[in-house]
C-alpha cells in the first residue's frame, strides 16, 4: 500500500549502550573530550555530558582567549565550560598555560626583557590557575616545547628565558593550586622516537630536581592505519618514571570521503590507542580532540582530510565509538550492521489484535542504493500491509525491500517504512538485519 509520505529524518543521536564515561570508570580511567563552550547545548551538550568524564576547553583557556588585551580578561567561555563540567560531574583538563601559539598580539609583538617576560608569565599562570583552583583537575602547563629532533623549540619563552622556563612554569602553577596535576604535553611523542625521548629525559631530570611534574600528555593527532607500534611501551616508560600519562588530544584523520573500510580501520585504531592506555595503570585519561566531526580542527588544517572523531556531524556514533567502547571493556556493544548503516524497529501503536510498526534505516559514513531489511517474529506476529517498502512473510521470517523511490539512503540520511501486523499473546521487538 502506498500513499503515505516518505519520511526522511535525522539518524539516531545516541548509542543505546553504556556511556563511555561509565565504561572508563569501571577500568579506573577517565574518557574526555575537547569542547567548544558555545556549542554546549542541545545534542552536542547532551552527548558531551552523558558520554565523557572530563572536558578540555579546545581554545577557551589559551592566553590569547583569556587576555586579548593586556590587563583585560575574558573568562566567559572558560567559566561556562567549567560550570558545565561541574553540573555534569566531570573533571576539567586545563589547556594550556605556556605555548608558542594562540598568544595575544600585545604579548608576541612586545619587546620584553627577560625579567619582564618572566614576570608576565608568572602573573599569567598565577592568575589563571588561581581562578580555577579546585576546579581544574589537571593542567597542560607547558605545551609543545620540543622540535621533532628533540631539541627545544625556539619560542617566545625558550628564546627569552632559556630551558628553565619549563621548571619555573611548573613551580608557579603548583604554588597557585597545589592539588592540580601538572603536565607537559606534546605531539608526535606517542611512540618511542627522538622527540619522545627528549620529553622522557626532561621529565626524568625535572623529577630528580624536585620540580612539581605529575604527568605527561601525549596528544595523539594520528593518521588512519598509522598508530605507532611502540605506543604502549612508550606510555609504560613514562609511567615507570613515576608520572601519570594521558592521551590528551586523540583523533584519527583519514582522506575524505570516508567509507566503511576506512571507518572500520579507524575503529581498530581508536581501539588500539585506548587499549594501550587501559593496559598501563598510570595512564589515567584518554581525551578525544572534539567528539564530533562537526567540531574538529582537522578539515581546516589538512584540506581533504577529516572524519577524525568518534561521532559524525549528525552526532551518530561511528564505528570508532564502538572501538573505544570495546577497548574500555564494553563487551556487549556492537557496531551497526553492514558497515555504517543500521536499521531500527519500533512499534508506534498497538491495539488488542494488531499494531503499527516502523523500521528506520540510517546511514553514517556510508550510503545505500537499495536495501533489504529482515527479521524473524518470535510470537506469531503477521504483517498484513506495508507502505514505503514491499514486505513478504514466510512463516516467522519477514523480508522487506525498498520501494522504487526510496532505495537510496545517503550518508547522514535515513529512510523509514511502516507496516500493520496482527499479534496475540505477545509482541516482542525483533532484531532487524540489513542486507
Ligand atoms: O592544532 C590542534 C591542537 C594541537 N595541540 C594543541 C591544541 O591546542 C591544538 O588545538 C587547536 C584547536 O583545536 C583549534 O580550534 O588549536 C588551533 C590553533 O592552533 C585551533 O584553531 C584555531 C584557529 O586557528 C583560529 O582561526 C580560530 O579562531 O581556532 C580558533 C577558534 O575556533
Short mmCIF file of C-alpha atoms and ligand atoms in Angstrom, two decimals:
data_model
loop_
_atom_site.label_atom_id
_atom_site.label_comp_id
_atom_site.label_asym_id
_atom_site.label_seq_id
_atom_site.Cartn_x
_atom_site.Cartn_y
_atom_site.Cartn_z
CA UNK A 1 0.00 0.00 0.00
CA UNK A 2 1.34 3.41 -0.88
CA UNK A 3 0.16 6.95 -0.35
CA UNK A 4 1.87 7.89 2.87
CA UNK A 5 4.65 10.41 2.63
CA UNK A 6 8.19 9.16 2.62
CA UNK A 7 9.72 10.14 5.93
CA UNK A 8 13.25 11.49 5.97
CA UNK A 9 14.62 12.04 9.44
CA UNK A 10 17.96 12.60 11.08
CA UNK A 11 19.81 9.49 12.21
CA UNK A 12 19.64 8.34 15.80
CA UNK A 13 21.60 10.69 18.04
CA UNK A 14 22.54 8.28 20.76
CA UNK A 15 24.24 4.99 21.17
CA UNK A 16 21.97 2.90 23.35
CA UNK A 17 24.87 1.27 25.15
CA UNK A 18 26.61 2.03 28.46
CA UNK A 19 28.10 5.55 28.27
CA UNK A 20 31.82 5.65 27.58
CA UNK A 21 32.44 7.50 30.85
CA UNK A 22 30.92 4.63 32.84
CA UNK A 23 32.89 2.02 30.92
CA UNK A 24 36.07 4.03 31.54
CA UNK A 25 35.32 4.45 35.24
CA UNK A 26 34.95 0.69 35.61
CA UNK A 27 38.51 0.41 34.25
CA UNK A 28 39.79 3.12 36.60
CA UNK A 29 40.17 5.55 33.67
CA UNK A 30 38.62 8.81 32.56
CA UNK A 31 37.47 9.40 28.99
CA UNK A 32 37.32 13.04 27.97
CA UNK A 33 36.68 15.33 25.06
CA UNK A 34 37.75 18.78 23.96
CA UNK A 35 34.76 21.10 23.71
CA UNK A 36 33.71 24.47 22.37
CA UNK A 37 31.77 26.34 25.05
CA UNK A 38 29.22 27.97 22.75
CA UNK A 39 28.08 24.57 21.49
CA UNK A 40 27.29 23.00 24.88
CA UNK A 41 23.52 22.94 24.36
CA UNK A 42 21.15 20.61 22.51
CA UNK A 43 22.52 17.34 21.23
CA UNK A 44 26.16 18.46 21.46
CA UNK A 45 25.69 19.21 25.16
CA UNK A 46 23.71 16.02 25.73
CA UNK A 47 26.44 13.83 24.24
CA UNK A 48 29.30 15.74 25.90
CA UNK A 49 27.60 15.48 29.28
CA UNK A 50 26.45 11.89 29.03
CA UNK A 51 29.43 10.18 27.42
CA UNK A 52 32.53 11.91 28.79
CA UNK A 53 34.04 12.16 32.26
CA UNK A 54 36.32 15.10 31.56
CA UNK A 55 36.28 18.19 29.38
CA UNK A 56 39.17 20.11 27.91
CA UNK A 57 38.44 23.61 26.60
CA UNK A 58 39.65 23.44 22.99
CA UNK A 59 40.58 27.12 22.91
CA UNK A 60 38.88 28.87 25.84
CA UNK A 61 41.76 28.77 28.32
CA UNK A 62 44.55 29.81 25.95
CA UNK A 63 46.29 33.09 26.67
CA UNK A 64 45.01 34.77 23.52
CA UNK A 65 41.44 33.99 24.55
CA UNK A 66 41.64 34.91 28.23
CA UNK A 67 43.69 38.11 27.95
CA UNK A 68 43.22 39.54 24.46
CA UNK A 69 44.37 42.98 25.60
CA UNK A 70 46.85 43.36 28.43
CA UNK A 71 45.02 43.54 31.73
CA UNK A 72 41.64 42.93 30.07
CA UNK A 73 40.35 39.44 30.78
CA UNK A 74 37.72 37.31 29.11
CA UNK A 75 36.87 34.23 31.12
CA UNK A 76 33.37 33.78 29.73
CA UNK A 77 33.86 30.62 27.70
CA UNK A 78 36.25 29.03 30.19
CA UNK A 79 33.84 29.73 33.06
CA UNK A 80 30.98 28.29 31.03
CA UNK A 81 32.83 25.06 30.36
CA UNK A 82 33.89 24.71 33.99
CA UNK A 83 30.29 25.26 35.14
CA UNK A 84 29.01 22.69 32.64
CA UNK A 85 31.60 20.20 33.84
CA UNK A 86 30.64 20.72 37.47
CA UNK A 87 26.95 20.29 36.66
CA UNK A 88 27.76 17.01 34.89
CA UNK A 89 30.24 15.72 37.48
CA UNK A 90 33.11 15.95 35.04
CA UNK A 91 36.77 16.78 35.54
CA UNK A 92 38.32 19.69 33.64
CA UNK A 93 41.72 19.44 31.96
CA UNK A 94 43.06 22.97 31.72
CA UNK A 95 44.69 23.73 28.38
CA UNK A 96 47.15 25.43 28.18
CA UNK A 97 49.30 27.88 30.17
CA UNK A 98 52.60 28.16 28.26
CA UNK A 99 52.62 27.75 24.49
CA UNK A 100 54.17 29.36 21.45
CA UNK A 101 50.80 29.64 19.66
CA UNK A 102 47.50 31.44 20.23
CA UNK A 103 49.13 34.09 22.36
CA UNK A 104 47.74 37.65 22.32
CA UNK A 105 49.44 40.02 19.91
CA UNK A 106 50.24 42.50 22.67
CA UNK A 107 52.44 39.77 24.15
CA UNK A 108 54.04 38.47 20.97
CA UNK A 109 54.59 41.92 19.46
CA UNK A 110 56.00 43.42 22.65
CA UNK A 111 59.67 43.82 23.31
CA UNK A 112 60.45 42.47 26.74
CA UNK A 113 63.49 41.98 28.91
CA UNK A 114 63.93 38.53 30.40
CA UNK A 115 62.77 39.82 33.76
CA UNK A 116 59.65 41.35 32.24
CA UNK A 117 58.88 38.20 30.30
CA UNK A 118 59.32 36.08 33.38
CA UNK A 119 57.04 38.40 35.36
CA UNK A 120 54.38 38.29 32.64
CA UNK A 121 54.45 34.50 32.54
CA UNK A 122 54.35 34.11 36.31
CA UNK A 123 51.46 36.54 36.54
CA UNK A 124 49.55 34.77 33.77
CA UNK A 125 49.98 31.36 35.34
CA UNK A 126 49.13 32.57 38.85
CA UNK A 127 46.05 34.44 37.67
CA UNK A 128 44.59 31.61 35.62
CA UNK A 129 45.42 28.71 37.93
CA UNK A 130 44.16 30.64 40.96
CA UNK A 131 40.89 31.44 39.21
CA UNK A 132 40.20 27.76 38.66
CA UNK A 133 41.81 26.45 41.87
CA UNK A 134 40.00 23.32 42.94
CA UNK A 135 38.03 23.23 39.68
CA UNK A 136 40.68 22.09 37.21
CA UNK A 137 41.95 18.60 37.91
CA UNK A 138 44.97 18.77 35.60
CA UNK A 139 46.75 21.49 33.64
CA UNK A 140 48.70 21.20 30.43
CA UNK A 141 51.16 23.66 31.92
CA UNK A 142 53.66 23.56 29.07
CA UNK A 143 52.51 22.72 25.56
CA UNK A 144 54.68 21.55 22.64
CA UNK A 145 58.16 22.51 23.92
CA UNK A 146 60.15 20.29 21.53
CA UNK A 147 61.20 20.12 17.91
CA UNK A 148 60.93 16.79 16.08
CA UNK A 149 64.63 16.07 16.67
CA UNK A 150 64.26 16.51 20.42
CA UNK A 151 65.87 19.94 20.68
CA UNK A 152 63.99 22.73 22.40
CA UNK A 153 61.64 24.61 20.11
CA UNK A 154 62.57 28.23 19.55
CA UNK A 155 59.70 30.18 21.11
CA UNK A 156 59.00 33.40 22.90
CA UNK A 157 59.66 31.52 26.14
CA UNK A 158 62.72 29.47 25.28
CA UNK A 159 64.38 32.32 23.43
CA UNK A 160 63.70 34.79 26.22
CA UNK A 161 64.10 32.64 29.32
CA UNK A 162 66.08 29.55 28.32
CA UNK A 163 65.04 25.99 29.07
CA UNK A 164 64.43 26.89 32.72
CA UNK A 165 61.05 28.39 31.74
CA UNK A 166 59.59 24.88 31.99
CA UNK A 167 60.58 24.30 35.63
CA UNK A 168 59.55 27.86 36.50
CA UNK A 169 56.13 27.45 34.93
CA UNK A 170 55.51 24.18 36.80
CA UNK A 171 56.65 25.72 40.07
CA UNK A 172 54.38 28.77 39.68
CA UNK A 173 51.41 26.60 38.74
CA UNK A 174 52.00 24.38 41.76
CA UNK A 175 52.13 27.41 44.06
CA UNK A 176 48.74 28.58 42.75
CA UNK A 177 47.00 25.20 43.10
CA UNK A 178 48.99 22.52 44.91
CA UNK A 179 46.28 19.92 44.22
CA UNK A 180 46.15 20.27 40.44
CA UNK A 181 48.05 17.66 38.42
CA UNK A 182 50.66 19.40 36.27
CA UNK A 183 51.50 18.10 32.80
CA UNK A 184 53.83 18.71 29.90
CA UNK A 185 52.00 17.99 26.65
CA UNK A 186 53.30 17.44 23.11
CA UNK A 187 52.51 15.84 19.73
CA UNK A 188 54.45 13.20 17.80
CA UNK A 189 55.57 11.79 21.13
CA UNK A 190 53.20 8.80 21.10
CA UNK A 191 55.80 6.25 20.00
CA UNK A 192 59.40 5.87 21.06
CA UNK A 193 61.37 8.38 18.97
CA UNK A 194 63.83 11.27 19.33
CA UNK A 195 61.14 13.73 20.41
CA UNK A 196 59.52 11.45 22.99
CA UNK A 197 62.96 10.54 24.31
CA UNK A 198 63.75 14.22 24.81
CA UNK A 199 60.48 14.56 26.72
CA UNK A 200 61.36 11.45 28.73
CA UNK A 201 64.77 12.86 29.65
CA UNK A 202 63.25 16.21 30.59
CA UNK A 203 60.67 14.62 32.89
CA UNK A 204 63.35 12.43 34.46
CA UNK A 205 65.53 15.44 35.16
CA UNK A 206 62.63 17.54 36.49
CA UNK A 207 61.70 14.71 38.85
CA UNK A 208 65.34 14.45 40.00
CA UNK A 209 65.36 18.18 40.76
CA UNK A 210 62.11 18.00 42.71
CA UNK A 211 60.21 20.17 40.24
CA UNK A 212 56.44 19.55 40.52
CA UNK A 213 55.65 17.47 37.45
CA UNK A 214 52.76 15.00 37.71
CA UNK A 215 52.10 13.87 34.20
CA UNK A 216 52.89 13.66 30.53
CA UNK A 217 50.33 14.35 27.82
CA UNK A 218 50.62 12.52 24.51
CA UNK A 219 48.40 14.47 22.13
CA UNK A 220 47.86 11.65 19.59
CA UNK A 221 46.77 13.50 16.46
CA UNK A 222 47.07 10.33 14.40
CA UNK A 223 46.59 9.20 10.82
CA UNK A 224 44.41 6.29 9.74
CA UNK A 225 46.28 2.99 9.96
CA UNK A 226 49.38 4.63 11.43
CA UNK A 227 49.20 4.04 15.16
CA UNK A 228 52.81 3.85 16.42
CA UNK A 229 53.69 0.25 17.26
CA UNK A 230 55.60 1.40 20.35
CA UNK A 231 52.72 3.39 21.86
CA UNK A 232 52.10 1.14 24.86
CA UNK A 233 55.82 0.68 25.51
CA UNK A 234 56.23 4.47 25.43
CA UNK A 235 53.30 5.06 27.80
CA UNK A 236 54.82 2.46 30.12
CA UNK A 237 58.28 4.05 30.15
CA UNK A 238 56.81 7.40 31.23
CA UNK A 239 54.71 5.67 33.88
CA UNK A 240 57.86 3.97 35.14
CA UNK A 241 59.36 7.42 35.79
CA UNK A 242 56.63 7.91 38.38
CA UNK A 243 54.32 10.24 36.48
CA UNK A 244 50.80 9.85 35.16
CA UNK A 245 50.20 9.65 31.43
CA UNK A 246 47.22 10.99 29.48
CA UNK A 247 46.29 10.70 25.84
CA UNK A 248 45.20 14.32 25.58
CA UNK A 249 44.06 15.13 22.04
CA UNK A 250 43.22 11.89 20.27
CA UNK A 251 41.90 11.96 16.72
CA UNK A 252 42.48 9.74 13.70
CA UNK A 253 42.19 11.55 10.40
CA UNK A 254 41.51 9.99 7.02
CA UNK A 255 41.42 11.09 3.40
CA UNK A 256 37.86 12.08 2.54
CA UNK A 257 35.38 10.77 1.66
CA UNK A 258 35.11 8.19 4.39
CA UNK A 259 33.80 4.75 3.56
CA UNK A 260 33.01 1.65 5.56
CA UNK A 261 36.52 0.20 5.09
CA UNK A 262 38.18 3.36 6.40
CA UNK A 263 35.71 3.63 9.26
CA UNK A 264 36.44 0.04 10.28
CA UNK A 265 40.17 0.78 10.23
CA UNK A 266 39.54 3.89 12.28
CA UNK A 267 37.60 1.84 14.84
CA UNK A 268 40.59 -0.50 15.13
CA UNK A 269 42.92 2.49 15.50
CA UNK A 270 40.88 4.09 18.26
CA UNK A 271 40.56 0.75 19.97
CA UNK A 272 44.32 0.15 19.97
CA UNK A 273 45.10 3.60 21.39
CA UNK A 274 42.54 3.26 24.18
CA UNK A 275 43.68 -0.32 24.85
CA UNK A 276 47.28 0.89 25.28
CA UNK A 277 46.09 3.28 27.97
CA UNK A 278 43.92 0.64 29.64
CA UNK A 279 46.96 -1.67 29.78
CA UNK A 280 49.10 0.79 31.79
CA UNK A 281 47.94 1.53 35.33
CA UNK A 282 49.29 5.09 35.39
CA UNK A 283 47.63 6.04 32.11
CA UNK A 284 44.72 7.93 33.62
CA UNK A 285 42.83 9.71 30.85
CA UNK A 286 42.09 9.44 27.14
CA UNK A 287 40.67 12.64 25.67
CA UNK A 288 39.41 12.97 22.10
CA UNK A 289 40.07 16.30 20.41
CA UNK A 290 36.43 17.00 19.66
CA UNK A 291 33.90 14.17 19.76
CA UNK A 292 32.01 15.05 16.58
CA UNK A 293 33.26 15.55 13.04
CA UNK A 294 31.41 18.87 13.07
CA UNK A 295 33.76 20.18 15.78
CA UNK A 296 37.21 19.07 14.66
CA UNK A 297 40.28 21.11 13.76
CA UNK A 298 41.30 18.59 11.06
CA UNK A 299 39.44 19.66 7.88
CA UNK A 300 40.62 23.26 8.04
CA UNK A 301 44.23 22.31 8.80
CA UNK A 302 44.58 19.31 6.47
CA UNK A 303 42.47 20.02 3.37
CA UNK A 304 40.98 16.80 2.02
CA UNK A 305 41.22 15.07 5.39
CA UNK A 306 38.62 14.74 8.11
CA UNK A 307 36.11 12.36 9.70
CA UNK A 308 38.66 12.14 12.53
CA UNK A 309 36.39 11.83 15.59
CA UNK A 310 34.10 9.10 17.03
CA UNK A 311 30.79 10.76 16.06
CA UNK A 312 29.69 12.01 12.66
CA UNK A 313 28.44 15.56 12.00
CA UNK A 314 24.91 14.50 12.98
CA UNK A 315 26.05 13.07 16.33
CA UNK A 316 25.57 9.49 15.24
CA UNK A 317 28.25 7.27 16.82
CA UNK A 318 30.68 5.92 14.23
CA UNK A 319 32.45 2.55 14.34
CA UNK A 320 35.27 4.40 16.17
CA UNK A 321 32.87 5.00 19.06
CA UNK A 322 32.39 1.25 19.37
CA UNK A 323 36.14 0.71 19.08
CA UNK A 324 36.61 2.93 22.13
CA UNK A 325 33.80 1.16 23.97
CA UNK A 326 35.29 -2.25 23.26
CA UNK A 327 38.74 -1.20 24.50
CA UNK A 328 37.04 0.00 27.69
CA UNK A 329 35.52 -3.41 28.22
CA UNK A 330 32.12 -2.70 26.74
CA UNK A 331 31.69 -6.27 25.59
CA UNK A 332 28.03 -6.01 24.73
CA UNK A 333 28.43 -3.10 22.33
CA UNK A 334 28.46 -3.90 18.66
CA UNK A 335 29.00 -1.71 15.66
CA UNK A 336 26.00 -1.06 13.45
CA UNK A 337 25.37 -3.89 10.97
CA UNK A 338 26.52 -3.62 7.35
CA UNK A 339 29.19 -1.02 7.93
CA UNK A 340 27.74 2.27 8.97
CA UNK A 341 24.08 1.79 8.02
CA UNK A 342 21.72 0.46 10.67
CA UNK A 343 18.03 -0.43 10.96
CA UNK A 344 15.87 0.33 13.99
CA UNK A 345 12.50 -1.37 14.55
CA UNK A 346 9.81 0.23 16.68
CA UNK A 347 6.14 -0.31 17.47
CA UNK A 348 4.38 3.03 17.02
CA UNK A 349 0.90 1.98 18.14
CA UNK A 350 -0.73 -1.20 19.35
CA UNK A 351 -4.30 -2.39 20.00
CA UNK A 352 -5.82 -5.67 21.17
CA UNK A 353 -5.27 -7.66 17.98
CA UNK A 354 -2.92 -5.54 15.89
CA UNK A 355 -0.16 -2.98 15.81
CA UNK A 356 1.60 -0.50 13.57
CA UNK A 357 5.34 -0.69 13.35
CA UNK A 358 8.12 1.13 11.58
CA UNK A 359 11.70 0.49 10.61
CA UNK A 360 14.16 3.30 10.13
CA UNK A 361 17.31 2.75 8.13
CA UNK A 362 20.05 5.32 8.92
CA UNK A 363 23.44 5.71 7.33
CA UNK A 364 26.52 7.43 8.67
CA UNK A 365 29.82 7.38 6.82
CA UNK A 366 28.27 5.10 4.21
CA UNK A 367 25.26 5.05 1.91
CA UNK A 368 22.91 2.55 0.26
CA UNK A 369 21.43 2.44 -3.23
CA UNK A 370 18.98 -0.34 -2.34
CA UNK A 371 18.14 -2.20 0.82
CA UNK A 372 16.51 -5.24 2.33
CA UNK A 373 15.53 -5.39 6.00
CA UNK A 374 14.85 -8.82 7.51
CA UNK A 375 13.70 -10.10 10.85
CA UNK A 376 12.10 -13.11 12.49
CA UNK A 377 8.97 -12.79 14.61
CA UNK A 378 9.17 -14.64 17.88
CA UNK A 379 5.48 -14.68 18.86
CA UNK A 380 3.46 -15.39 15.76
CA UNK A 381 3.06 -11.79 14.56
CA UNK A 382 1.94 -11.46 10.92
CA UNK A 383 2.37 -8.48 8.60
CA UNK A 384 -0.95 -7.51 6.96
CA UNK A 385 0.11 -4.47 4.96
CA UNK A 386 3.18 -2.30 4.42
CA UNK A 387 4.00 1.10 2.97
CA UNK A 388 7.20 2.57 1.60
CA UNK A 389 8.52 -0.99 1.24
CA UNK A 390 7.46 -4.34 -0.20
CA UNK A 391 7.26 -6.89 2.60
CA UNK A 392 6.86 -10.64 2.34
CA UNK A 393 6.46 -13.06 5.19
CA UNK A 394 7.15 -16.78 5.13
CA UNK A 395 6.42 -18.45 8.45
CA UNK A 396 8.10 -16.24 11.03
CA UNK A 397 10.60 -14.75 8.56
CA UNK A 398 9.87 -11.25 7.26
CA UNK A 399 11.76 -9.59 4.46
CA UNK A 400 11.14 -6.03 3.27
CA UNK A 401 12.80 -4.44 0.25
CA UNK A 402 12.79 -0.80 -0.79
CA UNK A 403 10.10 0.71 -2.97
CA UNK A 404 11.11 2.09 -6.37
CA UNK A 405 11.53 5.58 -4.92
CA UNK A 406 13.37 5.08 -1.62
CA UNK A 407 16.23 2.65 -2.22
CA UNK A 408 18.77 5.41 -1.83
CA UNK A 409 19.88 6.26 1.72
CA UNK A 410 22.54 8.97 1.65
CA UNK A 411 25.41 9.35 4.10
CA UNK A 412 23.91 11.15 7.07
CA UNK A 413 20.32 10.40 5.99
CA UNK A 414 17.64 7.87 6.73
CA UNK A 415 14.57 6.19 5.24
CA UNK A 416 11.54 4.92 7.14
CA UNK A 417 8.92 2.37 6.15
CA UNK A 418 5.87 1.21 8.03
CA UNK A 419 3.50 -1.73 8.35
CA UNK A 420 0.46 -3.07 10.11
CA UNK A 421 0.51 -6.53 11.64
CA UNK A 422 -1.51 -8.83 13.85
CA UNK A 423 -0.42 -10.22 17.17
CA UNK A 424 -1.77 -12.24 20.08
CA UNK A 425 -0.19 -13.30 23.30
CA UNK A 426 2.93 -11.18 22.99
CA UNK A 427 4.59 -8.69 20.68
CA UNK A 428 8.35 -8.76 21.34
CA UNK A 429 10.58 -6.45 19.26
CA UNK A 430 12.74 -8.42 16.81
CA UNK A 431 16.31 -7.63 15.74
CA UNK A 432 16.47 -6.31 12.19
CA UNK A 433 19.33 -7.18 9.88
CA UNK A 434 20.20 -5.17 6.80
CA UNK A 435 21.50 -6.89 3.75
O1 LIG B 1 46.03 22.17 16.35
C1 LIG B 1 45.42 21.12 17.04
C2 LIG B 1 45.81 21.12 18.50
C3 LIG B 1 47.28 20.77 18.67
N1 LIG B 1 47.66 20.71 20.06
C4 LIG B 1 47.33 21.88 20.85
C5 LIG B 1 45.88 22.27 20.69
O2 LIG B 1 45.62 23.46 21.40
C6 LIG B 1 45.53 22.42 19.23
O3 LIG B 1 44.14 22.81 19.18
C7 LIG B 1 43.75 23.59 18.12
C8 LIG B 1 42.26 23.89 18.23
O4 LIG B 1 41.54 22.69 18.17
C9 LIG B 1 41.85 24.78 17.06
O5 LIG B 1 40.48 25.17 17.21
O6 LIG B 1 44.47 24.78 18.13
C10 LIG B 1 44.20 25.54 16.98
C11 LIG B 1 45.16 26.71 16.91
O7 LIG B 1 46.47 26.25 16.85
C12 LIG B 1 42.74 25.99 16.99
O8 LIG B 1 42.45 26.68 15.79
C13 LIG B 1 42.01 27.99 15.96
C14 LIG B 1 42.01 28.66 14.61
O9 LIG B 1 43.36 28.66 14.11
C15 LIG B 1 41.51 30.05 14.73
O10 LIG B 1 41.44 30.64 13.47
C16 LIG B 1 40.15 30.05 15.43
O11 LIG B 1 39.73 31.38 15.66
O12 LIG B 1 40.69 28.00 16.49
C17 LIG B 1 40.23 29.29 16.75
C18 LIG B 1 38.89 29.22 17.47
O13 LIG B 1 37.94 28.50 16.70
#
